[in-house]
Coordinates of C-alpha atoms in Angstrom, one line a residue:
Chain L
M19 CA 98.1 -61.4 135.5
V20 CA 95.6 -60.1 138.4
R21 CA 92.4 -62.1 137.7
A22 CA 89.3 -60.0 137.7
G23 CA 87.7 -58.7 140.8
A24 CA 90.5 -60.2 142.7
H25 CA 89.6 -59.4 146.8
V26 CA 91.2 -57.0 148.9
L27 CA 90.8 -56.9 152.5
L28 CA 91.5 -53.4 153.9
V29 CA 92.2 -53.2 158.0
D30 CA 92.2 -50.0 159.9
D31 CA 90.5 -49.0 162.8
N32 CA 90.1 -45.6 161.2
P33 CA 87.9 -46.1 158.1
K34 CA 88.8 -43.3 156.6
A35 CA 92.1 -43.8 156.8
L36 CA 91.5 -46.8 154.2
E37 CA 88.7 -45.3 152.2
F38 CA 90.8 -43.2 149.2
L39 CA 92.2 -46.6 148.9
D40 CA 89.1 -48.8 148.8
V41 CA 87.7 -46.3 146.5
R42 CA 90.7 -46.3 144.1
L43 CA 90.5 -50.5 144.4
K44 CA 87.2 -50.5 143.8
A45 CA 87.7 -48.1 140.6
L46 CA 90.3 -50.4 139.2
G47 CA 87.9 -53.4 139.6
Y48 CA 89.0 -55.0 142.7
R49 CA 86.5 -56.6 145.4
T50 CA 87.0 -55.1 148.7
T51 CA 85.9 -55.6 152.9
I52 CA 86.7 -53.2 155.3
A53 CA 87.3 -54.6 159.1
N54 CA 87.8 -52.0 161.5
N55 CA 89.7 -54.2 164.1
G56 CA 92.1 -57.3 164.0
E57 CA 89.8 -59.6 165.3
V58 CA 87.1 -59.1 162.5
A59 CA 90.3 -59.0 160.0
I60 CA 90.8 -62.7 160.9
A61 CA 87.4 -63.4 161.2
A62 CA 87.2 -61.8 157.8
V63 CA 90.2 -64.0 156.4
E64 CA 88.3 -67.0 157.7
R65 CA 85.6 -66.7 156.3
D66 CA 85.9 -65.0 152.9
K67 CA 89.5 -65.9 152.1
P68 CA 90.5 -62.5 150.4
D69 CA 93.4 -62.9 148.1
I70 CA 95.2 -59.9 149.9
V71 CA 95.4 -58.1 153.4
I72 CA 96.3 -54.6 154.1
L73 CA 96.8 -54.2 157.7
D74 CA 97.2 -51.2 160.0
V75 CA 99.4 -52.0 163.0
T76 CA 98.0 -49.5 165.6
M77 CA 94.6 -50.8 166.6
P78 CA 92.8 -51.8 170.0
E79 CA 92.8 -55.3 171.4
V80 CA 94.6 -56.8 168.3
N81 CA 96.7 -54.8 166.6
G82 CA 98.5 -55.5 163.3
Y83 CA 101.4 -57.7 163.8
Q84 CA 99.4 -59.9 166.2
A85 CA 96.7 -60.0 163.3
C86 CA 99.0 -60.6 160.7
R87 CA 100.4 -63.4 162.7
A88 CA 97.0 -65.1 163.0
I89 CA 96.2 -64.7 159.5
K90 CA 99.7 -66.5 158.4
R91 CA 98.5 -69.3 160.5
I92 CA 95.0 -69.5 159.1
S93 CA 95.9 -68.8 155.2
P94 CA 99.8 -68.8 154.9
K95 CA 99.6 -67.9 151.2
T96 CA 97.7 -64.9 151.3
P97 CA 100.1 -61.8 151.1
V98 CA 99.9 -59.2 153.9
I99 CA 100.9 -55.5 153.2
I100 CA 101.6 -54.1 156.6
L101 CA 100.2 -50.0 156.1
T102 CA 101.5 -48.3 159.3
A103 CA 102.6 -44.5 160.1
K104 CA 104.8 -46.2 162.5
A105 CA 108.3 -45.5 160.9
E106 CA 110.6 -46.7 163.5
P107 CA 113.5 -49.7 162.1
A108 CA 112.0 -51.6 164.7
D109 CA 108.8 -51.3 163.2
R110 CA 109.9 -52.8 159.6
F111 CA 111.4 -56.0 161.7
W112 CA 108.1 -56.8 163.5
A113 CA 106.4 -56.6 160.7
F114 CA 108.3 -59.2 158.8
E115 CA 108.8 -60.8 161.8
S116 CA 105.3 -61.1 161.8
G117 CA 105.2 -63.0 158.5
A118 CA 104.0 -60.2 156.5
D119 CA 105.0 -59.6 152.7
A120 CA 105.4 -56.3 152.4
F121 CA 105.9 -53.1 154.8
L122 CA 104.7 -49.2 153.5
N123 CA 105.0 -45.9 155.8
K124 CA 102.0 -43.9 155.9
P125 CA 102.0 -41.2 154.0
I126 CA 101.9 -43.1 150.2
D127 CA 100.8 -42.7 147.1
P128 CA 98.0 -45.3 146.9
A129 CA 99.0 -45.9 143.3
V130 CA 102.5 -47.3 145.2
V131 CA 99.9 -49.5 147.3
V132 CA 98.3 -50.4 144.3
E133 CA 101.7 -51.4 142.3
K134 CA 102.2 -53.5 145.1
V135 CA 99.3 -55.3 145.7
R136 CA 99.5 -56.3 142.1
G137 CA 103.1 -57.4 142.4
L138 CA 102.1 -59.4 145.3
L139 CA 99.0 -60.9 143.6
E140 CA 100.7 -61.8 140.4
S141 CA 104.1 -63.6 142.1
Chain Y
M4 CA 126.3 -20.5 224.0
I5 CA 127.8 -22.9 221.3
L6 CA 125.5 -25.5 222.0
S7 CA 122.4 -23.1 221.7
G8 CA 119.1 -25.2 220.1
T9 CA 120.9 -28.8 220.3
T10 CA 119.3 -31.8 222.3
L11 CA 121.4 -34.1 223.9
A12 CA 121.3 -37.3 226.0
V13 CA 123.4 -38.0 228.6
V14 CA 123.8 -41.6 229.5
A15 CA 125.1 -42.4 233.4
V16 CA 124.9 -45.2 236.4
D17 CA 123.6 -42.4 238.2
E18 CA 122.0 -39.2 238.5
A19 CA 124.8 -37.7 240.5
A20 CA 127.0 -38.7 237.3
C21 CA 124.5 -37.4 235.0
E22 CA 124.6 -33.9 236.3
R23 CA 128.2 -33.9 236.7
V24 CA 128.3 -34.4 233.2
A25 CA 125.3 -32.5 231.7
A26 CA 126.3 -29.4 233.8
P27 CA 128.7 -27.5 231.3
L28 CA 126.6 -29.0 228.4
R29 CA 123.6 -26.7 229.3
T30 CA 125.9 -23.8 230.4
A31 CA 126.5 -24.0 226.5
G32 CA 123.3 -24.0 225.9
A33 CA 122.3 -27.0 225.2
L34 CA 118.8 -28.8 226.2
V35 CA 120.1 -31.9 227.7
Q36 CA 118.1 -35.1 229.3
C37 CA 119.5 -37.2 231.6
T38 CA 119.1 -41.4 231.1
I39 CA 120.1 -43.7 234.0
E40 CA 121.7 -46.9 231.9
Q41 CA 119.0 -49.2 232.7
T42 CA 116.6 -51.8 230.4
D43 CA 114.8 -48.8 229.1
T44 CA 117.3 -46.8 228.1
L45 CA 117.4 -47.7 224.3
A46 CA 113.7 -46.8 224.2
T47 CA 114.6 -43.0 225.1
L48 CA 117.4 -42.8 223.2
S49 CA 115.5 -43.9 220.0
E50 CA 113.2 -41.3 220.2
P51 CA 113.8 -38.5 217.4
G52 CA 115.1 -35.2 218.2
F53 CA 118.7 -36.0 219.9
D54 CA 121.3 -34.5 218.2
A55 CA 124.1 -36.4 220.0
I56 CA 124.9 -38.6 223.0
V57 CA 127.1 -38.5 225.9
L58 CA 127.9 -42.2 227.5
D59 CA 129.5 -41.5 230.7
V60 CA 131.2 -44.6 231.2
G61 CA 133.3 -44.2 233.8
E62 CA 134.9 -47.8 235.1
Q63 CA 132.5 -50.0 233.3
P64 CA 132.7 -49.5 229.8
E65 CA 131.4 -53.3 229.5
R66 CA 128.2 -52.0 231.3
F67 CA 127.3 -49.8 228.4
L68 CA 128.4 -52.0 225.4
P69 CA 124.4 -53.1 224.5
V70 CA 123.9 -49.3 224.5
A71 CA 126.4 -48.6 222.0
I72 CA 126.1 -51.3 219.7
A73 CA 121.9 -50.7 219.7
L74 CA 123.0 -46.8 218.8
R75 CA 125.4 -48.0 216.0
T76 CA 122.8 -50.6 214.5
D77 CA 119.3 -48.8 215.1
P78 CA 118.5 -47.0 212.0
R79 CA 117.0 -44.1 214.0
T80 CA 120.6 -43.5 216.2
R81 CA 123.3 -45.0 213.5
D82 CA 124.2 -41.6 212.4
L83 CA 124.3 -40.1 215.9
P84 CA 127.1 -38.6 217.5
V85 CA 128.4 -40.7 220.2
V86 CA 130.8 -39.3 222.7
A87 CA 132.4 -41.3 225.5
L88 CA 133.9 -40.6 228.9
P89 CA 135.6 -43.3 230.7
D90 CA 137.8 -43.0 234.1
P91 CA 141.5 -41.6 232.9
S92 CA 143.0 -44.8 234.4
L93 CA 140.9 -47.0 232.2
P94 CA 143.4 -49.0 229.8
S95 CA 141.9 -47.9 226.0
G96 CA 141.7 -51.7 224.9
R97 CA 138.8 -51.9 227.3
L98 CA 137.0 -49.0 225.4
A99 CA 137.7 -50.4 222.0
R100 CA 134.5 -52.4 222.0
L101 CA 132.1 -50.0 222.4
G102 CA 132.9 -48.9 219.2
A103 CA 133.6 -45.4 216.4
V104 CA 132.8 -43.1 219.7
H105 CA 134.4 -40.2 220.5
V106 CA 136.4 -40.0 223.7
I107 CA 136.8 -37.5 226.4
A108 CA 138.6 -38.5 229.6
Q109 CA 136.3 -37.9 232.7
G110 CA 136.8 -34.9 234.8
D111 CA 137.5 -33.0 231.4
E112 CA 133.7 -32.6 231.1
G113 CA 134.2 -28.8 229.6
A114 CA 136.1 -30.6 226.7
S115 CA 133.5 -32.2 225.3
V116 CA 131.3 -29.0 224.6
P117 CA 134.0 -28.2 221.4
L118 CA 133.9 -31.3 220.7
L119 CA 130.0 -31.9 220.4
A120 CA 129.5 -28.6 219.0
D121 CA 132.0 -29.8 216.1
L122 CA 130.7 -33.0 215.8
I123 CA 126.4 -31.8 215.6
E124 CA 127.4 -28.9 213.1
S125 CA 129.0 -31.9 210.7
R126 CA 126.3 -34.3 211.3
R127 CA 123.6 -31.3 210.3
T128 CA 125.7 -30.5 207.6
A129 CA 126.1 -34.0 206.2
L130 CA 122.0 -34.1 207.3
A131 CA 121.6 -31.0 205.0
A132 CA 123.8 -32.2 202.0
I133 CA 121.7 -35.6 202.2
E134 CA 118.2 -33.8 202.0
Y135 CA 119.8 -31.5 199.0
A136 CA 121.0 -34.7 196.7
R137 CA 117.8 -36.1 197.5
Q138 CA 115.8 -33.2 196.5
Q139 CA 118.0 -32.7 193.4
E140 CA 117.3 -36.5 192.6
E141 CA 113.4 -36.2 193.3
R142 CA 113.5 -33.2 190.4
M143 CA 116.0 -35.0 188.4
R144 CA 113.6 -37.9 188.4
A145 CA 110.8 -35.7 187.4
A146 CA 112.5 -34.0 184.9
G147 CA 113.4 -37.4 183.6
E148 CA 109.6 -38.3 183.7
R149 CA 108.0 -35.1 182.5
L150 CA 111.1 -35.4 179.2
T151 CA 110.1 -39.4 178.9
S152 CA 106.4 -38.3 178.7
M153 CA 106.7 -35.6 176.2
R154 CA 108.9 -38.0 174.2
T155 CA 105.9 -40.1 173.8
E156 CA 103.5 -37.7 173.5
A157 CA 105.6 -35.9 170.6
Q158 CA 106.0 -39.7 168.6
T159 CA 102.2 -40.6 169.3
L160 CA 101.4 -37.0 167.8
A161 CA 104.0 -37.7 164.6
H162 CA 102.2 -40.9 164.2
D163 CA 98.7 -39.8 164.5
A164 CA 99.8 -36.7 162.1
R165 CA 101.4 -38.8 159.9
A166 CA 98.4 -41.1 159.4
L167 CA 96.5 -38.3 158.6
C168 CA 98.7 -36.8 156.3
G169 CA 98.3 -40.2 154.9
I170 CA 94.7 -39.8 154.2
V171 CA 95.5 -36.1 152.8
V172 CA 98.0 -38.0 150.5
G173 CA 95.6 -40.8 149.6
F174 CA 92.7 -38.6 148.7
A175 CA 94.5 -35.9 146.7
A176 CA 96.5 -39.0 144.6
N177 CA 93.2 -39.9 143.9
L178 CA 92.1 -36.6 142.6
R179 CA 95.1 -36.7 140.2
D180 CA 94.8 -39.8 138.9
E181 CA 91.1 -38.9 138.2
I182 CA 89.8 -41.6 139.9
A183 CA 86.6 -38.8 141.0
G184 CA 86.6 -37.5 137.5
P185 CA 88.2 -35.2 135.3
L186 CA 90.7 -32.3 136.5
E187 CA 91.7 -29.2 135.0
P188 CA 95.3 -28.6 134.4
T189 CA 95.5 -25.7 136.9
Q190 CA 93.7 -28.3 139.3
H191 CA 96.5 -30.8 138.9
V192 CA 98.9 -28.2 139.7
H193 CA 97.2 -27.5 142.9
V194 CA 96.5 -31.6 144.1
A195 CA 100.4 -31.9 143.8
L196 CA 101.2 -29.0 145.4
I197 CA 98.7 -30.7 148.2
I198 CA 100.2 -34.0 147.9
D199 CA 103.9 -32.2 148.3
A200 CA 102.9 -30.2 151.7
A201 CA 101.2 -33.3 153.2
N202 CA 104.7 -35.5 151.9
D203 CA 106.8 -32.5 153.7
T204 CA 104.6 -32.0 157.0
A205 CA 105.0 -36.1 157.4
A206 CA 108.4 -36.0 156.6
L207 CA 109.4 -32.8 159.5
L208 CA 107.3 -35.0 161.9
E209 CA 109.8 -37.8 161.0
R210 CA 112.5 -35.6 161.4
F211 CA 111.5 -34.2 164.3
V212 CA 110.9 -37.4 166.0
T213 CA 114.5 -39.1 165.1
T214 CA 116.3 -35.8 166.7
A215 CA 114.2 -36.4 169.7
R216 CA 115.4 -40.0 169.9
A217 CA 118.5 -39.3 169.1
Q218 CA 118.8 -36.3 171.4
A219 CA 117.4 -38.4 174.2
S220 CA 119.8 -41.0 173.7
L221 CA 123.3 -39.3 174.0
P222 CA 124.6 -37.8 177.3
E223 CA 123.8 -34.1 177.8
R224 CA 127.3 -32.7 176.6
M225 CA 127.1 -34.7 173.1
S226 CA 123.5 -33.7 172.5
S227 CA 123.9 -29.9 172.8
R228 CA 123.7 -29.5 169.4
P229 CA 122.7 -26.8 167.3
P230 CA 119.0 -26.0 166.4
P231 CA 118.2 -28.0 163.0
S232 CA 118.3 -24.8 161.0
R233 CA 121.9 -24.9 162.2
R234 CA 123.1 -27.5 160.4
V235 CA 122.0 -29.7 157.0
A236 CA 119.5 -32.6 158.0
R237 CA 119.6 -34.5 155.3
R238 CA 121.6 -33.5 151.8
T239 CA 120.0 -35.0 148.4
M240 CA 120.6 -33.7 144.9
V241 CA 117.5 -30.9 144.6
D242 CA 117.2 -28.8 141.9
F243 CA 117.0 -25.5 143.6
A244 CA 115.5 -24.2 140.5
E245 CA 112.3 -26.4 141.0
I246 CA 111.9 -25.2 144.4
V247 CA 111.8 -21.7 143.9
R248 CA 109.0 -22.5 141.4
T249 CA 107.2 -24.7 143.7
T250 CA 107.2 -22.2 146.9
A251 CA 106.4 -19.5 144.2
R252 CA 103.4 -21.4 143.1
L253 CA 102.3 -21.9 146.6
L254 CA 102.9 -18.2 147.7
G255 CA 101.0 -17.4 144.1
T256 CA 97.6 -16.6 146.4
M257 CA 99.2 -14.5 148.6
A258 CA 100.7 -12.1 146.3
A259 CA 97.6 -12.2 143.9
E260 CA 95.4 -10.5 147.2
K261 CA 97.7 -7.9 147.1
A262 CA 97.3 -7.8 143.5
I263 CA 101.4 -8.3 143.3
V264 CA 103.2 -9.6 140.4
L265 CA 105.2 -12.5 141.2
R266 CA 107.7 -12.9 138.4
V267 CA 109.7 -16.0 138.3
D268 CA 112.9 -16.9 136.3
A269 CA 114.1 -20.0 137.1
P270 CA 114.5 -21.7 133.4
H271 CA 117.3 -24.1 134.1
P272 CA 117.3 -26.9 136.7
V273 CA 120.0 -25.6 139.5
L274 CA 120.9 -29.0 141.3
L275 CA 122.7 -28.7 144.6
W276 CA 123.5 -31.4 147.2
G277 CA 121.5 -30.2 150.0
D278 CA 118.4 -30.4 152.2
S279 CA 115.1 -30.1 149.9
M280 CA 113.1 -28.8 152.9
Q281 CA 115.6 -26.4 154.5
L282 CA 116.2 -24.7 151.4
K283 CA 112.3 -24.4 150.6
Q284 CA 112.5 -22.9 154.3
V285 CA 114.8 -20.2 152.4
V286 CA 112.9 -19.4 149.7
T287 CA 109.3 -19.1 151.8
N288 CA 111.0 -17.1 154.2
L289 CA 112.4 -14.6 151.2
L290 CA 109.4 -14.8 149.5
V291 CA 107.1 -13.9 151.9
N292 CA 109.4 -11.1 153.5
A293 CA 109.2 -9.9 149.6
V294 CA 105.5 -10.1 149.4
K295 CA 104.9 -8.5 153.0
F296 CA 106.7 -5.4 152.6
T297 CA 105.9 -4.7 149.0
P298 CA 103.0 -2.5 148.7
R299 CA 99.3 -3.3 146.6
R300 CA 100.4 -3.2 142.9
G301 CA 103.9 -4.0 143.1
G302 CA 105.9 -7.0 142.1
V303 CA 108.5 -9.1 143.2
A304 CA 111.1 -10.4 140.8
V305 CA 112.8 -14.2 141.7
T306 CA 115.7 -15.3 139.7
V307 CA 117.6 -18.5 140.0
R308 CA 120.8 -19.7 138.1
S309 CA 123.7 -21.3 138.2
V310 CA 126.7 -18.9 138.1
N311 CA 130.3 -20.4 136.8
G312 CA 133.2 -19.7 139.0
S313 CA 136.0 -17.4 137.8
R314 CA 138.9 -19.3 138.3
P315 CA 137.8 -23.2 140.1
A316 CA 140.3 -24.7 141.6
V317 CA 141.8 -27.9 139.6
G318 CA 140.2 -31.2 140.4
R319 CA 137.6 -30.0 142.9
A320 CA 133.9 -29.4 143.0
G321 CA 135.1 -26.1 141.4
R322 CA 133.6 -22.5 142.6
S323 CA 130.4 -22.6 140.9
R324 CA 127.5 -21.8 143.0
A325 CA 123.3 -21.2 142.5
E326 CA 122.3 -17.8 142.6
L327 CA 119.3 -16.8 144.1
I328 CA 118.0 -13.0 143.8
V329 CA 114.6 -11.9 145.4
R330 CA 113.8 -8.0 144.7
D331 CA 110.7 -6.4 145.5
T332 CA 109.5 -3.0 145.1
G333 CA 108.6 -2.4 148.7
P334 CA 110.2 0.5 150.9
G335 CA 113.9 -1.2 151.1
I336 CA 116.4 -1.5 153.6
P337 CA 118.5 1.4 154.8
T338 CA 122.5 0.8 154.1
E339 CA 123.1 0.6 158.1
E340 CA 120.2 -2.2 158.6
R341 CA 121.5 -4.7 156.2
E342 CA 123.6 -7.0 158.2
R343 CA 121.2 -6.3 161.4
V344 CA 118.2 -7.9 159.6
F345 CA 119.9 -11.2 159.7
Q346 CA 119.8 -10.9 163.3
R347 CA 117.1 -13.3 165.4
G348 CA 114.5 -10.8 166.6
V349 CA 115.5 -8.1 164.5
R350 CA 112.2 -6.4 162.7
L351 CA 112.5 -3.3 160.8
A352 CA 108.7 -2.6 160.8
L353 CA 106.8 -3.0 164.0
D354 CA 103.9 -2.3 162.0
V355 CA 103.6 -5.3 159.8
P356 CA 103.0 -8.4 161.7
G357 CA 106.3 -11.1 161.9
S358 CA 108.7 -12.3 164.9
G359 CA 111.7 -11.2 163.3
V360 CA 113.3 -15.0 162.9
G361 CA 112.5 -15.4 159.5
L362 CA 115.8 -14.2 157.9
A363 CA 117.7 -15.5 160.8
V364 CA 116.6 -18.7 159.9
V365 CA 117.6 -17.7 155.9
R366 CA 121.4 -17.1 157.2
E367 CA 121.8 -20.3 159.5
I368 CA 120.1 -22.5 156.4
V369 CA 122.5 -21.0 153.9
S370 CA 125.5 -21.2 156.4
A371 CA 125.1 -24.9 157.3
H372 CA 124.9 -25.4 153.1
S373 CA 128.3 -23.3 153.4
G374 CA 126.6 -20.8 151.1
S375 CA 125.8 -16.5 152.0
V376 CA 123.1 -14.3 152.0
R377 CA 123.2 -10.7 151.9
A378 CA 120.9 -8.0 151.8
G379 CA 120.8 -5.1 149.0
E380 CA 119.1 -2.4 147.4
A381 CA 117.2 -3.4 143.7
P382 CA 116.5 -1.1 141.1
G383 CA 114.2 1.2 141.9
G384 CA 114.8 1.1 146.0
G385 CA 113.7 -2.0 147.0
A386 CA 115.2 -4.5 149.0
E387 CA 117.8 -7.0 147.3
L388 CA 118.3 -10.4 149.1
T389 CA 121.2 -12.4 147.1
V390 CA 121.8 -16.2 148.1
E391 CA 124.5 -17.8 146.8
L392 CA 124.9 -21.8 147.6
P393 CA 128.1 -23.5 146.2
L394 CA 127.2 -26.4 143.2
D395 CA 128.3 -30.1 143.8
I396 CA 130.0 -31.2 141.2
R397 CA 127.5 -33.9 141.2
S398 CA 125.2 -31.2 140.2
R399 CA 126.6 -31.1 136.4
R400 CA 123.8 -33.4 135.1
E401 CA 123.9 -31.2 132.0
Q402 CA 127.7 -31.2 131.5
P403 CA 129.7 -34.0 129.7
L404 CA 131.2 -36.8 131.4
L405 CA 135.0 -37.2 130.9
L406 CA 136.2 -40.7 129.8
V407 CA 139.5 -41.7 130.3
E408 CA 140.7 -45.1 129.2
E409 CA 144.8 -44.5 128.5
P410 CA 146.3 -45.7 131.6
A411 CA 149.0 -42.6 131.4
A412 CA 145.8 -40.2 131.4
A413 CA 144.3 -41.8 133.9
R414 CA 147.2 -41.3 136.0
K415 CA 147.3 -37.6 135.2
V416 CA 143.8 -37.3 136.3
F417 CA 143.9 -38.7 139.5
A418 CA 147.3 -37.3 140.1
A419 CA 145.3 -33.9 139.5
L420 CA 142.6 -34.5 141.3
R421 CA 145.0 -35.3 144.5
G422 CA 147.1 -32.3 143.4
Q423 CA 150.1 -34.2 144.0
R424 CA 153.2 -35.4 141.7
D425 CA 155.5 -33.5 139.9
W426 CA 155.2 -34.6 136.7
T427 CA 151.6 -33.7 136.4
R428 CA 152.3 -30.1 136.3
E429 CA 153.2 -29.8 132.9
A430 CA 150.0 -31.4 132.3
L431 CA 148.2 -29.0 134.7
Q432 CA 149.4 -26.0 133.2
A433 CA 146.0 -23.7 132.4
G434 CA 144.9 -23.9 129.3
S435 CA 145.8 -27.6 128.5
P436 CA 142.7 -29.5 127.2
L437 CA 142.6 -32.2 130.6
V438 CA 142.3 -28.7 132.9
A439 CA 139.5 -27.7 130.4
A440 CA 138.0 -31.3 130.5
L441 CA 138.7 -31.7 134.5
E442 CA 136.4 -27.9 134.8
T443 CA 133.4 -28.6 132.8
C444 CA 132.9 -32.4 133.4
R445 CA 130.5 -33.8 136.0
A446 CA 132.5 -36.9 136.9
V447 CA 135.4 -38.5 135.7
I448 CA 135.5 -42.3 134.8
V449 CA 138.7 -44.1 134.1
V450 CA 138.1 -47.4 132.5
P451 CA 141.0 -49.9 131.1
R452 CA 141.2 -49.8 127.7
G453 CA 138.8 -51.6 125.5
S454 CA 136.7 -52.7 128.1
R455 CA 133.3 -52.4 127.5
A456 CA 131.5 -54.1 130.6
S457 CA 133.6 -51.9 132.7
L458 CA 132.5 -48.4 130.9
D459 CA 128.9 -49.8 131.3
E460 CA 129.2 -50.4 134.8
A461 CA 131.3 -47.1 135.5
L462 CA 128.5 -45.0 133.4
E463 CA 125.6 -46.7 135.4
D464 CA 127.6 -45.8 138.9
A465 CA 126.9 -42.2 137.2
A466 CA 123.4 -42.1 136.9
P467 CA 122.0 -39.4 138.4
I468 CA 122.3 -39.5 142.0
S469 CA 118.2 -38.4 142.6
A470 CA 117.3 -41.1 140.2
R471 CA 119.6 -43.4 142.3
T472 CA 118.1 -42.5 145.7
S473 CA 114.6 -42.7 144.8
A474 CA 115.5 -46.1 143.4
E475 CA 116.8 -47.0 146.8
G476 CA 114.1 -45.5 148.5
S477 CA 111.1 -47.7 147.1

């Protein structure tokens, strides 16, 4: 079972891109933090120790793959979901090569994302 | 004046020799510059503008050796034709060291005129060809850069648009799941349509980028594929009836604006092995046309159903088909125009907005699915468009499975499927139970007698294709 108020860190340089997920997760009882770039996300992982991270890829300065590697160095057991509009096979490869636990393509039904979050937190 | 417009350099040991060589060249129209062989000769010859160089070597070819070598090695002069005029008594071996020059005996200076004319013309032709090739290469390089830039832009656009589709799908799904409050049943339908359309948009973009990428990586000859509408892009098991219902719902507003009654008769699933987005395009084009040409308060009737073939081929998918009929109460299509309307750019009513490609795209997509489309007259005089698409054996979901446990019967089934083996003829006569079973079943499963495990596996394999596809995609 997912413990009550599990903390999800949402990372995207476009805040609207994750707002619908933020709303849904909060409605389901999760705690959320939004970071708008890779550097802020890495700092948030160090500081807040979220239970799971949902990461966009295309971000300025530190992209999602770089952020994922850094997060996995800081907290290897924190699951990371890459959620991106990049749909080439190479993107999937780089996601897992960076240590991601799941790779999801936009557009995606947020119910599927929540299921993935739940599954990773339970495993 | 065979040498008109040419500039030549004559190199000789003294002024008199130079003038002797230059005279016939000037007579032939050439502008000649005389140069006495000395230390600054090379500097003079490497000035731009000469079309050819004449060396009056006489009896002393060795004296001209440095000049000849320098002319051959200097990038500014190495492609210039060089003609040597030796003393006729000079052994040819003494000229060899001058390299690849053209030789005319001294005293025969007149012969140098046609030779020089030929050499200059050849050089000019070669230079023009090189320049042309260089320009072509430059054009190709520029075109390649433009293409690369457009491809990158297309990929960026597709990425950004997919991200935006993600926002649409995300918020619409929140509405659907009533995270932002309860919805009316109609609102649920609308939200489902929004999600569907946004997902289709993202899929279209992805398909566009994938096609562009594939085209770019193929040689030109191989990449000259027909436009996307002329081939089936991605086949999955689709319910054509559901596509018709969904599309009709989407166009409901358009019909309502003209108070047109849009009636859809698609009560049963009609399963096809086809491209759902292309089939949606077919239905959309037909319905948009029907609504466009139907006057206010008219009616559009859409029927979709499976039609059984009269005599399916034994053991094959049969000739059963999906039939979509769109009838309207508009002005109809004149008999002589019923074939022409499927041509690109043909518009029958110029006062009605349109581009004249809608029905052409319908025919291309339907043909790509091995189907047909025809125009006719609806009862009452309106237009009647009929699309027929072949059903796939895998679409017979509502039909029974044929389980074959007897080894002998299994052999007969396989033989029937392949149409081989004489001994199967008797078993496959019309009216035989096996033939009837083959024609009506959706799958044939052959299992060893009494093997429960194999039967379970076989049944799992025969699970609906669409269900398996979605499972693989998740």
